[in-house]
Short mmCIF file of C-alpha atoms in Angstrom, two decimals:
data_model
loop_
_atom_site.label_atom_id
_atom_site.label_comp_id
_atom_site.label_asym_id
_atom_site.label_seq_id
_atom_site.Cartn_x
_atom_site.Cartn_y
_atom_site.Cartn_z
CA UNK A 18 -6.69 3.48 12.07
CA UNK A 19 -7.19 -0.01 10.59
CA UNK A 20 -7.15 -0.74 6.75
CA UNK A 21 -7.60 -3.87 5.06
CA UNK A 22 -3.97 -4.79 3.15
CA UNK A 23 -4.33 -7.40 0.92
CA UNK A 24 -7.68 -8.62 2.79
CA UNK A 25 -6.07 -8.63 5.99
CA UNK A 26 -5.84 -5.78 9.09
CA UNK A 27 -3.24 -3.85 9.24
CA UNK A 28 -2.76 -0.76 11.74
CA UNK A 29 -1.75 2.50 10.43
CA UNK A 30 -1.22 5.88 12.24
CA UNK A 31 -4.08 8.42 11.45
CA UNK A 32 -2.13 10.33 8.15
CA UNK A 33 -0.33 7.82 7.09
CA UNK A 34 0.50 7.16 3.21
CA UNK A 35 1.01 4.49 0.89
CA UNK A 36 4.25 5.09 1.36
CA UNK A 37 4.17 4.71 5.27
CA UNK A 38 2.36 1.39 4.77
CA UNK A 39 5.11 0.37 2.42
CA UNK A 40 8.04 1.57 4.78
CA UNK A 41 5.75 -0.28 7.81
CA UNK A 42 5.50 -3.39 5.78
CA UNK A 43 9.23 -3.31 4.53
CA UNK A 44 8.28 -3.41 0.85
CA UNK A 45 10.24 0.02 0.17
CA UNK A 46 11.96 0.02 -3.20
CA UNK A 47 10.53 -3.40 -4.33
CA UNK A 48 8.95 -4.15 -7.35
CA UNK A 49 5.87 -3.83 -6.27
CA UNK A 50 2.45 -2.61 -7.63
CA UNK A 51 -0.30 -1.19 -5.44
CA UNK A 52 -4.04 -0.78 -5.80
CA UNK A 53 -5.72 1.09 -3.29
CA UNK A 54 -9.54 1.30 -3.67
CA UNK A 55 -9.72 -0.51 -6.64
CA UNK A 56 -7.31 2.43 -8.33
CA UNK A 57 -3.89 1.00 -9.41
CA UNK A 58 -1.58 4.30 -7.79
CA UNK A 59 1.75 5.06 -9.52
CA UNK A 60 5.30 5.08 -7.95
CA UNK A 61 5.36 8.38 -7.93
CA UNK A 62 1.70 9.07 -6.10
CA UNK A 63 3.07 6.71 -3.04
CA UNK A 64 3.83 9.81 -0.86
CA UNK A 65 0.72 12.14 -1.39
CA UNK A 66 -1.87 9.00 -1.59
CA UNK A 67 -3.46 9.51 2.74
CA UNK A 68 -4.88 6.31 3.64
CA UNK A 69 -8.10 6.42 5.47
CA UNK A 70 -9.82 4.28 7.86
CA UNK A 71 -11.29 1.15 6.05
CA UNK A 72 -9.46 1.57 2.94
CA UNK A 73 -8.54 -1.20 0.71
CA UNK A 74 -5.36 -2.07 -0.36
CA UNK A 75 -3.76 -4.67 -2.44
CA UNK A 76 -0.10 -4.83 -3.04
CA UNK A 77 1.21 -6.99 -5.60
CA UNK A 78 4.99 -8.18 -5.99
CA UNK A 79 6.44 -8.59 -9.34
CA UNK A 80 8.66 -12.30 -9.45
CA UNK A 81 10.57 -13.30 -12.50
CA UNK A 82 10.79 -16.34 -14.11
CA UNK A 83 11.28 -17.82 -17.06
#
């Protein structure tokens, strides 16, 4: 299936997860935050949130600075 990641295509296996798409992308364990579908989904949801065909995603990486 193909979702939209940031607005770009990205290839998923049918079932897969936010946290599938993280593991794919190699953004495991990063301070990250994700929105998928216009929802903003918590740590803890990664694993039970199925992607679907066409589904939006943005992920967004936290930098520090100062």
């Amino acid at each position: 299936m193909t979702i939209q990641v940031n607005g770009n295509p990205q290839t998923l296996p049918e079932g897969s997860s936010i946290e599938t798409l993280l593991e794919q992308l190699k953004l495991s364990g990063q301070r990250i935050a994700v929105e998928h579908n216009e929802d903003v989904i918590p740590r803890s949801e990664y694993a039970q949130t199925a992607l679907q065909a066409g589904d939006r995603v943005e992920i967004i990486r936290a930098i520090g600075g100062g």
